XYZ file of C-alpha atoms in Angstrom:
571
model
C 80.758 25.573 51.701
C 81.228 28.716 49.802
C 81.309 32.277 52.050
C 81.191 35.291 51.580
C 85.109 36.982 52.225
C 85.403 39.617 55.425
C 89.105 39.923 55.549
C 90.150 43.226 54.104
C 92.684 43.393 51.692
C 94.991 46.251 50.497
C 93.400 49.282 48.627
C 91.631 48.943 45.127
C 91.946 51.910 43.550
C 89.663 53.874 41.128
C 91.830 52.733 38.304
C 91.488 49.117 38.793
C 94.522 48.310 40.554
C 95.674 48.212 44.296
C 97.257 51.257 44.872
C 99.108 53.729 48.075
C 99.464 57.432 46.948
C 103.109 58.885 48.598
C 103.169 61.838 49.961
C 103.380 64.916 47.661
C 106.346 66.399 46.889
C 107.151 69.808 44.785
C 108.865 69.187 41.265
C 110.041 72.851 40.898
C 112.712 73.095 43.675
C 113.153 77.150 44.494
C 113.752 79.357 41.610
C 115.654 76.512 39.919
C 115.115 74.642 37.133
C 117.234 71.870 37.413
C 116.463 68.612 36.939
C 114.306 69.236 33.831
C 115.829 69.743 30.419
C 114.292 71.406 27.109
C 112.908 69.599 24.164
C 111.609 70.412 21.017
C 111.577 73.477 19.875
C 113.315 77.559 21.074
C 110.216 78.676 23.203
C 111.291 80.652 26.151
C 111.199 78.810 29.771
C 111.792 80.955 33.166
C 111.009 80.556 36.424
C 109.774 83.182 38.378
C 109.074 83.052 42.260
C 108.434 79.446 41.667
C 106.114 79.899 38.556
C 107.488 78.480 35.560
C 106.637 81.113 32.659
C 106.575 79.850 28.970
C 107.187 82.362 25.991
C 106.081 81.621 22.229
C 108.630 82.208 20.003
C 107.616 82.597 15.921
C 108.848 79.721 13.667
C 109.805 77.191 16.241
C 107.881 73.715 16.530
C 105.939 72.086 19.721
C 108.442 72.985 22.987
C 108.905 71.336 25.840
C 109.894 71.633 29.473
C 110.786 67.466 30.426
C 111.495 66.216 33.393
C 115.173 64.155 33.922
C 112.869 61.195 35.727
C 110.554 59.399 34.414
C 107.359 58.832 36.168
C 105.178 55.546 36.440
C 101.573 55.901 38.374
C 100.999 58.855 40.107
C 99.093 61.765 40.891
C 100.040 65.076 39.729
C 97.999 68.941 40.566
C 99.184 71.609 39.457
C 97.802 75.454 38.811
C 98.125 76.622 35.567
C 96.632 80.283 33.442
C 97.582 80.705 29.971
C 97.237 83.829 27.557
C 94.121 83.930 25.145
C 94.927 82.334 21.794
C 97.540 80.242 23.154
C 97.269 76.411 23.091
C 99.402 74.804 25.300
C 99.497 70.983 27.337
C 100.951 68.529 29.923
C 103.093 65.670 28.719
C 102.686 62.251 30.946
C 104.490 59.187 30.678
C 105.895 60.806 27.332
C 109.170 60.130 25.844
C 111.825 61.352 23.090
C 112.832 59.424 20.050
C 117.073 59.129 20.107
C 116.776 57.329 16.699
C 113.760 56.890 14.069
C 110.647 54.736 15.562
C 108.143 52.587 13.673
C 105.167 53.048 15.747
C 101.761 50.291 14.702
C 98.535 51.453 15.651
C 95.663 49.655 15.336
C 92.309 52.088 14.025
C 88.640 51.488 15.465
C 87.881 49.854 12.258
C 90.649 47.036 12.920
C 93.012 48.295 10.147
C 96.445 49.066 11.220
C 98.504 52.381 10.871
C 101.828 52.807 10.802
C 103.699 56.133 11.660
C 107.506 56.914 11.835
C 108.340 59.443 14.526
C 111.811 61.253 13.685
C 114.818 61.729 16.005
C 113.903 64.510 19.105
C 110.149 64.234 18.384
C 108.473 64.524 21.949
C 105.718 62.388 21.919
C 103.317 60.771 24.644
C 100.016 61.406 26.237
C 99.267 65.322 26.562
C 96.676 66.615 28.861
C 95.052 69.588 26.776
C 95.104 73.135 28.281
C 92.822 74.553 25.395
C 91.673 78.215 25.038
C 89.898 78.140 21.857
C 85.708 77.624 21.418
C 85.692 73.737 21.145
C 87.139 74.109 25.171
C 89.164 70.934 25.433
C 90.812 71.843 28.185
C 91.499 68.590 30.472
C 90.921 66.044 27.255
C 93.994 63.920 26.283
C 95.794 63.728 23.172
C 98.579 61.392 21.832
C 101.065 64.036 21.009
C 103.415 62.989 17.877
C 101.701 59.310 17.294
C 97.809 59.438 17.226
C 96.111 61.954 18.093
C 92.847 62.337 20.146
C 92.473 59.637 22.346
C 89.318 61.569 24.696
C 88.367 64.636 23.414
C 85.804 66.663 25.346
C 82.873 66.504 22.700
C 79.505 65.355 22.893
C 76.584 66.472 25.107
C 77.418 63.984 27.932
C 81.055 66.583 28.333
C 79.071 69.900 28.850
C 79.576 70.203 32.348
C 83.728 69.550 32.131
C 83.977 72.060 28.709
C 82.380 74.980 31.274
C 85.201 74.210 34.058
C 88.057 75.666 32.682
C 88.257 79.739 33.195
C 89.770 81.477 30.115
C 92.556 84.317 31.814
C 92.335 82.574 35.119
C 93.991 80.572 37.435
C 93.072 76.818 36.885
C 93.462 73.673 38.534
C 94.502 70.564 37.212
C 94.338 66.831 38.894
C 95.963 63.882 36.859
C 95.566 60.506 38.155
C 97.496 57.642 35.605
C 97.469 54.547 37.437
C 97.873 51.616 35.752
C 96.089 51.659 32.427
C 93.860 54.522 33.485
C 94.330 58.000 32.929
C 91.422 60.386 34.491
C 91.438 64.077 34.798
C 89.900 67.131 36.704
C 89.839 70.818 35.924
C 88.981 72.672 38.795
C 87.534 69.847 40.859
C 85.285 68.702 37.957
C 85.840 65.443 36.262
C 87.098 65.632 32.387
C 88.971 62.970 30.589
C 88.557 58.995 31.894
C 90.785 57.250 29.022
C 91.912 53.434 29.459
C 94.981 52.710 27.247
C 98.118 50.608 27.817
C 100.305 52.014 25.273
C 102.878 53.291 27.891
C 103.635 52.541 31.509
C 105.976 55.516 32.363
C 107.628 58.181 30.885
C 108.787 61.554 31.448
C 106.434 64.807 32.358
C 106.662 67.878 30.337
C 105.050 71.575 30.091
C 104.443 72.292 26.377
C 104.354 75.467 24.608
C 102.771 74.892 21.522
C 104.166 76.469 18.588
C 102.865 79.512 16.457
C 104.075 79.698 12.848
C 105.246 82.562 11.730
C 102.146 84.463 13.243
C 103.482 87.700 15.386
C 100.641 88.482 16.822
C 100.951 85.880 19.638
C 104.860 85.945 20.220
C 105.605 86.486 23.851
C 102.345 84.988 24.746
C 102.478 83.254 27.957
C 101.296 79.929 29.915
C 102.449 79.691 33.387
C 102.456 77.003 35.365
C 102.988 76.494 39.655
C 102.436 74.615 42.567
C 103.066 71.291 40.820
C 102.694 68.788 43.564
C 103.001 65.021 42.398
C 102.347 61.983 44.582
C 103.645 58.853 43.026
C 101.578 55.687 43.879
C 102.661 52.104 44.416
C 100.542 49.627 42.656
C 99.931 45.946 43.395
C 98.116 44.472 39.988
C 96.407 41.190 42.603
C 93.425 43.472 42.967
C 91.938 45.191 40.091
C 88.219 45.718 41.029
C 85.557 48.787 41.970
C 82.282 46.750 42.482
C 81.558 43.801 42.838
C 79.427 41.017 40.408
C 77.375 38.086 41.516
C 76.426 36.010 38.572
C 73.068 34.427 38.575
C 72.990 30.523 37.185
C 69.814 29.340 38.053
C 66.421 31.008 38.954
C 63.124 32.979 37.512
C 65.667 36.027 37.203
C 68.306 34.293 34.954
C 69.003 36.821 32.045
C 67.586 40.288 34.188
C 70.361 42.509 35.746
C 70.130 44.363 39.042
C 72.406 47.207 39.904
C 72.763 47.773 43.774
C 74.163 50.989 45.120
C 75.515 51.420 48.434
C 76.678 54.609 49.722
C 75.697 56.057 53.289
C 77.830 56.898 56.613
C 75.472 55.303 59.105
C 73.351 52.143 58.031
C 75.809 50.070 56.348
C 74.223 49.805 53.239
C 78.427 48.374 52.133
C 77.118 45.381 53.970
C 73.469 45.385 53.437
C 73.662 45.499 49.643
C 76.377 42.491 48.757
C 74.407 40.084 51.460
C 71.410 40.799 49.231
C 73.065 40.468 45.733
C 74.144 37.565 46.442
C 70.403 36.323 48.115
C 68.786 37.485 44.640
C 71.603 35.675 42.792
C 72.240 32.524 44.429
C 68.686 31.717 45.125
C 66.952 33.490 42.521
C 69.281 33.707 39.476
C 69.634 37.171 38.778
C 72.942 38.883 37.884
C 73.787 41.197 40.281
C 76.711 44.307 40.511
C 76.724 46.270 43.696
C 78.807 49.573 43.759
C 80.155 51.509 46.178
C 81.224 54.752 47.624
C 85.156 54.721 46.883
C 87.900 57.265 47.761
C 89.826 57.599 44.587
C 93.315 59.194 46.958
C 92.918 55.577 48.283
C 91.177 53.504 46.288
C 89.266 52.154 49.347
C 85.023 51.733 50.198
C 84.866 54.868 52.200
C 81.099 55.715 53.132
C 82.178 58.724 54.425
C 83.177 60.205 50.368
C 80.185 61.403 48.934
C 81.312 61.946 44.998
C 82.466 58.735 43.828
C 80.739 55.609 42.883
C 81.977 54.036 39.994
C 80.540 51.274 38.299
C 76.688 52.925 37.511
C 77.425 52.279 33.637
C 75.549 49.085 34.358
C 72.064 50.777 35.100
C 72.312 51.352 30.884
C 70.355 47.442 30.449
C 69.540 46.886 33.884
C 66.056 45.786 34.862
C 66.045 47.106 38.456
C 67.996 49.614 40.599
C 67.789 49.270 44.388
C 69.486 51.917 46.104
C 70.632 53.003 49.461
C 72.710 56.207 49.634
C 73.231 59.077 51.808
C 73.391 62.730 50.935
C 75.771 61.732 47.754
C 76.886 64.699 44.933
C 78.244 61.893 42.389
C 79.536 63.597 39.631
C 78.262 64.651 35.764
C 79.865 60.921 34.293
C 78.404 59.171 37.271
C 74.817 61.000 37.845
C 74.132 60.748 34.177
C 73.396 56.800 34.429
C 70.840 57.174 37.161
C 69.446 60.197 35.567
C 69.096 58.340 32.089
C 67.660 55.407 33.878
C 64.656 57.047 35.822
C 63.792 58.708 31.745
C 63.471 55.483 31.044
C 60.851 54.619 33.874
C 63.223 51.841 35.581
C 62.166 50.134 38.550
C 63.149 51.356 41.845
C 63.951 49.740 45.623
C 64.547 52.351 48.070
C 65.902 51.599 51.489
C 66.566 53.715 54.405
C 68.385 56.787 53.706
C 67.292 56.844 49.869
C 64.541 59.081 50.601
C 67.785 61.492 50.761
C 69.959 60.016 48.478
C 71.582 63.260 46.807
C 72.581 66.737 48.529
C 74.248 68.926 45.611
C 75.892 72.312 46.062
C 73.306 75.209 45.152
C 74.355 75.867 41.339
C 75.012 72.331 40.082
C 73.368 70.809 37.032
C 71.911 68.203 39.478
C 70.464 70.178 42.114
C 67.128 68.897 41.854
C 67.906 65.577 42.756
C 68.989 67.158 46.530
C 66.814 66.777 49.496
C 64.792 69.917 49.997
C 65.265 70.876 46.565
C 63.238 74.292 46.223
C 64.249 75.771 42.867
C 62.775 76.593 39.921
C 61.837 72.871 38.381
C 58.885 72.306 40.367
C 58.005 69.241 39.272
C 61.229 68.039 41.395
C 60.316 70.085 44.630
C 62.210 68.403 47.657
C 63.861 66.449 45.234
C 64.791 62.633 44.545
C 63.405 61.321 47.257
C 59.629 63.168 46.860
C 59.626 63.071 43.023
C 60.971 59.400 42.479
C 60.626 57.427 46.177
C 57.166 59.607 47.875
C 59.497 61.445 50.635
C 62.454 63.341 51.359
C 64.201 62.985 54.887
C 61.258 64.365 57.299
C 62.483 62.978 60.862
C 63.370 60.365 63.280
C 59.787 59.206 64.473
C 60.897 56.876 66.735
C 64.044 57.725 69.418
C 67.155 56.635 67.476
C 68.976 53.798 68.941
C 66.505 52.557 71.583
C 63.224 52.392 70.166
C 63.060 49.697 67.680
C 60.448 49.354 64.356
C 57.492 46.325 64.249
C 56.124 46.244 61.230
C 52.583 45.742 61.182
C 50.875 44.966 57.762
C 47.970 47.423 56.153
C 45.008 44.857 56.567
C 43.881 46.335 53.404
C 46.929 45.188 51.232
C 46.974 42.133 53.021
C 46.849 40.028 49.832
C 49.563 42.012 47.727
C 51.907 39.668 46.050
C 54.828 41.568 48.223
C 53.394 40.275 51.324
C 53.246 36.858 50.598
C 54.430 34.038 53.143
C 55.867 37.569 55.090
C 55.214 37.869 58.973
C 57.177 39.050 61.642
C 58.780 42.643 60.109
C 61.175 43.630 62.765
C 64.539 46.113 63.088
C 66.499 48.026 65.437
C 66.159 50.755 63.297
C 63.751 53.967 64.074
C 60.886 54.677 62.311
C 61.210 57.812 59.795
C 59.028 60.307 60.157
C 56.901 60.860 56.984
C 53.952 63.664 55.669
C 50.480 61.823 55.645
C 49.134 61.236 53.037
C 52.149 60.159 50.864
C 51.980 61.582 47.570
C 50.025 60.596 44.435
C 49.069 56.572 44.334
C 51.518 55.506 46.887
C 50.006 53.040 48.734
C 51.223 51.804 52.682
C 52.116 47.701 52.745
C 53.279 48.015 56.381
C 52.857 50.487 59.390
C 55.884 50.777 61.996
C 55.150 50.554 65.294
C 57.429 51.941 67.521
C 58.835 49.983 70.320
C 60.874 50.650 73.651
C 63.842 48.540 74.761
C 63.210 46.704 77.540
C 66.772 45.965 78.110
C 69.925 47.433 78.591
C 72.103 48.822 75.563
C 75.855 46.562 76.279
C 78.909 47.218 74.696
C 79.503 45.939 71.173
C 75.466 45.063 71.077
C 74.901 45.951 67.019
C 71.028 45.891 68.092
C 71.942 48.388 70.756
C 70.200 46.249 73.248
C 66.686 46.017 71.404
C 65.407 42.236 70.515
C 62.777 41.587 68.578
C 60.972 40.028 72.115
C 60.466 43.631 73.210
C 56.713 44.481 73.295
C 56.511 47.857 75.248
C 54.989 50.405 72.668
C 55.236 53.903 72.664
C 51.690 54.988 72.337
C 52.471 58.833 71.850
C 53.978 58.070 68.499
C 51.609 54.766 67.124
C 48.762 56.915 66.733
C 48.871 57.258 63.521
C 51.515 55.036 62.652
C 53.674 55.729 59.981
C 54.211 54.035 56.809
C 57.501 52.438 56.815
C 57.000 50.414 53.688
C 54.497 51.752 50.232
C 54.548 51.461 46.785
C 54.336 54.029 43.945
C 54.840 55.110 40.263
C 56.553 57.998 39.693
C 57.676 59.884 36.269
C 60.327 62.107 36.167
C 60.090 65.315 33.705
C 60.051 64.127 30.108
C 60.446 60.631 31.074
C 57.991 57.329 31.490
C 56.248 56.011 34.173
C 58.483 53.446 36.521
C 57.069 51.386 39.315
C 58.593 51.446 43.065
C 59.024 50.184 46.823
C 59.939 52.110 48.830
C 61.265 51.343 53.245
C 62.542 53.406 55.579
C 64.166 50.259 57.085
C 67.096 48.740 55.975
C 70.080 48.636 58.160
C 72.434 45.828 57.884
C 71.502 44.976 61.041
C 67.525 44.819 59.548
C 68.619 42.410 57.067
C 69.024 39.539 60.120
C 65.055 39.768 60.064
C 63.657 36.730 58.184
C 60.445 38.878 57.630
C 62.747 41.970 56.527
C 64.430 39.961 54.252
C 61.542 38.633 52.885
C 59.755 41.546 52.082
C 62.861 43.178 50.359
C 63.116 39.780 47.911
C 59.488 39.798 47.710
C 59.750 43.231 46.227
C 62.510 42.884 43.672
C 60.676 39.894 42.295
C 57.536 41.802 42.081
C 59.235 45.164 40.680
C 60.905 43.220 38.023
C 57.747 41.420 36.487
C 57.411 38.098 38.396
C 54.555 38.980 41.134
C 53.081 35.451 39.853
C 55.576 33.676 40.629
C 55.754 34.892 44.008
C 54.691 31.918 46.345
C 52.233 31.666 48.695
C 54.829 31.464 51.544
C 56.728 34.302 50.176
C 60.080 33.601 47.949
C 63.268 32.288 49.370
C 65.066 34.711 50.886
C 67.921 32.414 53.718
C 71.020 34.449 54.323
C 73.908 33.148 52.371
C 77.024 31.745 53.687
C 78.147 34.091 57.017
C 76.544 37.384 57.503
C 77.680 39.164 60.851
C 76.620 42.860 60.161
C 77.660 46.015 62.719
C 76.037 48.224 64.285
C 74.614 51.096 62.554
C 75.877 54.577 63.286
C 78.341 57.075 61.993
C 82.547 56.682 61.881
C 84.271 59.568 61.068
C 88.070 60.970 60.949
C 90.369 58.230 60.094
C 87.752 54.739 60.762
C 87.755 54.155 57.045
C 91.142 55.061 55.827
C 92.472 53.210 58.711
C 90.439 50.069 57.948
C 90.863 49.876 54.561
C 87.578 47.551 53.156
C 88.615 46.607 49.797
C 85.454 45.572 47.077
C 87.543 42.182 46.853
C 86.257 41.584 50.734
C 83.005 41.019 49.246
C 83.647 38.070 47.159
C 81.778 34.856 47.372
C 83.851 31.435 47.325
């Protein structure tokens, strides 16, 4: 019998691998210098209350500041300010030829390139500090072998060529674990490389040479507060989402992308349990991502900014999502964005009517709840625009009054209702503003429901059964929608088609009529409403499902129980 895997396993990181950061320790011990040892060429190094200062010198090559250790995966931050006109850079996993090297290259084109680096050339990967126009600052460079390896060009690296602050104080976060290199300059992300040319190697503080140009000898880049966390990796676990491949079904050949990401509802254990439904019984191909910590590599509902693995919404043929308040960032965000232009299919469960909460000022502050800014097309934000509502309220009493679902006589014979009947979860019904926007149009009414017995210890369902039948006529009259459908078009964009429920707790999923809806809907969102049967499609739990309860775990519950994406697979 294949099942689906529970046990946790150590962390996967954000690079692919399993990985423990150290603690951080402070390579510039004092006023000292020692342990790192000058390279290249005469530039000036000093150290000055524990800010090491480099001088450009005229008529002196590339200089640089090297560490006596080498370094392997790690973490490295570090402040840094240079003078205007001054290029300068940080050297990782970089090395020093003691005799003449041969090194082969192969070119995007297939050909291969030779090039002979020359006794005392530094060379290695270089993390630009850039204070010219073209604003590199954060890209990364081969220095001495090939060049650019992820330069900041291109529309899509806007956001990261606007971070770094010309005659200012920045701050610089290196992560090269593994194979993967990824930077941030000033908390915004920059260069994401993936290259396997070295494993470890010394870091350095460059001072770029000037020529013979006098005008910019004795300019200065300074550099302090390097702090560098090394991190042990385990290579057994290499994975940030997780893929269910679809063999047999109406959906063979369409691709749905599943996002989890909220503190309270599980959606980390709603979202796999229904991959693998629409794959195993239906055939499609399924990836669900998650909310991952990159310091630890581990699912962490609780970190809002990171969900890797959204390149996937490029061909897929339906998005369901179920997030929380998230402010992904540019290289994330731009997949969802680019998806909705293209009028993709949406499934919205639970806490997707609030799916995004971005800081006043960033380039995706529409997409928060609320959102009351100048693009009025997006007022109150994702949720309005795309799903039909933002976050209103908690209709029903959270945690004791419980949601029937009671179907819209009127829509009785929509192809999402077919074969379903008895729509129950311990989750509340949402408060919403009647009428919903546009052409939404109500499936199912919740009616709220009192527990009838008493909440016990450890009870995911927080006492309430789906027996209970005591209704709480001060809020059933009207009852609100807790399950409609909709088009929506976002500026510029075409017309997509969507479902959207306010239910959707793990804990919902144990519903037979739940789960039928929700696999009712995908098959009806991606183009197969004929094929829906008459007794609704197949939608049995697969292998062992034993969800929690739903509410919020904060300080160290995640860190401490360290759910790896590899939990999810299905043997």
């Amino acid at each position: 019998m294949r099942y689906l895997r529970l046990a946790s396993f150590l962390v996967a990181c954000a690079c692919f691998h399993s990985a423990h950061a150290g603690e951080p320790v402070s390579l510039i011990k004092g006023d000292s210098l020692d342990g790192w040892t000058q390279r290249g060429g005469e530039a000036k190094y000093t150290i000055e209350d524990g800010v090491v200062v480099g001088e450009s010198v005229v008529n002196t090559p590339n200089s640089f500041l090297c560490t006596d250790r080498e370094y392997s995966n790690f973490i490295l931050d570090v402040d840094l300010k240079v003078d205007l006109g001054l290029n300068s850079g940080i050297q990782i996993r970089s090395h020093v030829a003691e005799k003449p090297q041969v090194v082969e290259t192969k070119t995007s084109s297939g050909k291969i390139r030779k090039k002979t680096i020359p006794v005392g050339r530094v060379h290695g990967y270089q993390v630009e500090i850039d204070t010219s126009n073209r604003a590199w600052s954060g890209g990364i460079y081969d220095e001495g072998r090939r060049g650019w390896l992820n330069d900041l060009s291109g529309d899509e690296n806007e956001t990261a060529r606007k971070a770094f602050k010309n005659g200012e104080w920045n701050h610089y976060r290196i992560q090269v674990i593994g194979n993967s290199i990824k930077t941030w300059v000033n908390g915004v992300p920059a260069a994401d490389l993936t290259d396997d040319m070295d494993a470890s190697g010394f870091i350095a503080l460059q001072v770029h040479g000037i020529g013979d140009n006098e005008s910019r000898a004795g300019t200065k880049v300074r550099w302090k507060n390097l702090q560098l966390q090394e991190v042990s990796v385990d290579e057994t676990a290499k994975k940030e989402y997780i893929e269910y491949s679809g063999d047999e079904g109406i959906g063979v050949g369409k691709k749905i992308v599943l996002i989890a990401g909220d503190e309270e509802y599980r959606s980390e254990e709603t979202l796999p349990q229904l991959g693998l439904i629409l794959s195993e019984q239906h055939g499609f191909d399924c990836r669900v991502v998650f909310p991952i910590n990159p310091e630890t590599g581990f699912i962490d509902p609780n970190y809002g900014e990171n969900i890797p693995g959204l390149e996937a919404l490029e061909d897929a043929d339906l998005m369901i999502i179920a997030t929380r308040f998230r402010a992904l960032p540019d290289d994330q965000m731009q997949y969802i964005d680019r998806y909705l232009q293209r009028g993709g299919p949406v499934l919205g469960l639970r806490t997707a009517t609030h799916a995004f909460n971005f800081p006043k000022g960033s380039s995706w502050s529409h997409y928060s709840n609320g959102y009351n800014g100048p693009k009025e097309a997006w007022k109150d934000g994702f949720g309005r625009l795309v799903l039909g509502e933002k976050w209103i309220s908690h209709h029903g009493k959270h945690k004791s009054q419980s949601t029937r679902g009671v179907i819209v006589e009127e829509q009785s014979d929509h192809p999402i209702l077919r074969g379903v009947e008895g729509i129950w979860g311990p989750t509340d019904v949402y408060g919403v503003r009647l009428p919903l926007p546009g052409d939404s149009q109500p499936l199912v009414l919740g009616q709220v429901v009192n527990r009838e017995g008493e909440a016990s210890e450890g009870d995911p369902l927080y006492g309430m059964r789906y027996t209970d039948t005591e209704l709480d006529d001060s809020k059933n009259d009207p009852m609100m929608p807790v399950v409609w459908t909709k088009t929506y078009q976002v500026p510029g964009g075409e017309v997509g088609e969507v479902v959207t429920t306010t239910m959707g707790s793990s804990t919902d999923l144990l519903n037979d009529g739940f789960r039928q809806l929700v696999v009712n809907s995908v098959l009806w969102l991606t183009g197969f409403e004929d094929d829906i049967p008459t007794d609704g499609a197949s939608a049995e739990i697969v292998g062992e499902f034993v969800p929690t309860a739903f509410e919020f775990r904060r300080g160290d519950y995640w860190p401490k129980r360290q759910l790896t994406v590899e939990s999810f697979e299905f043997e």
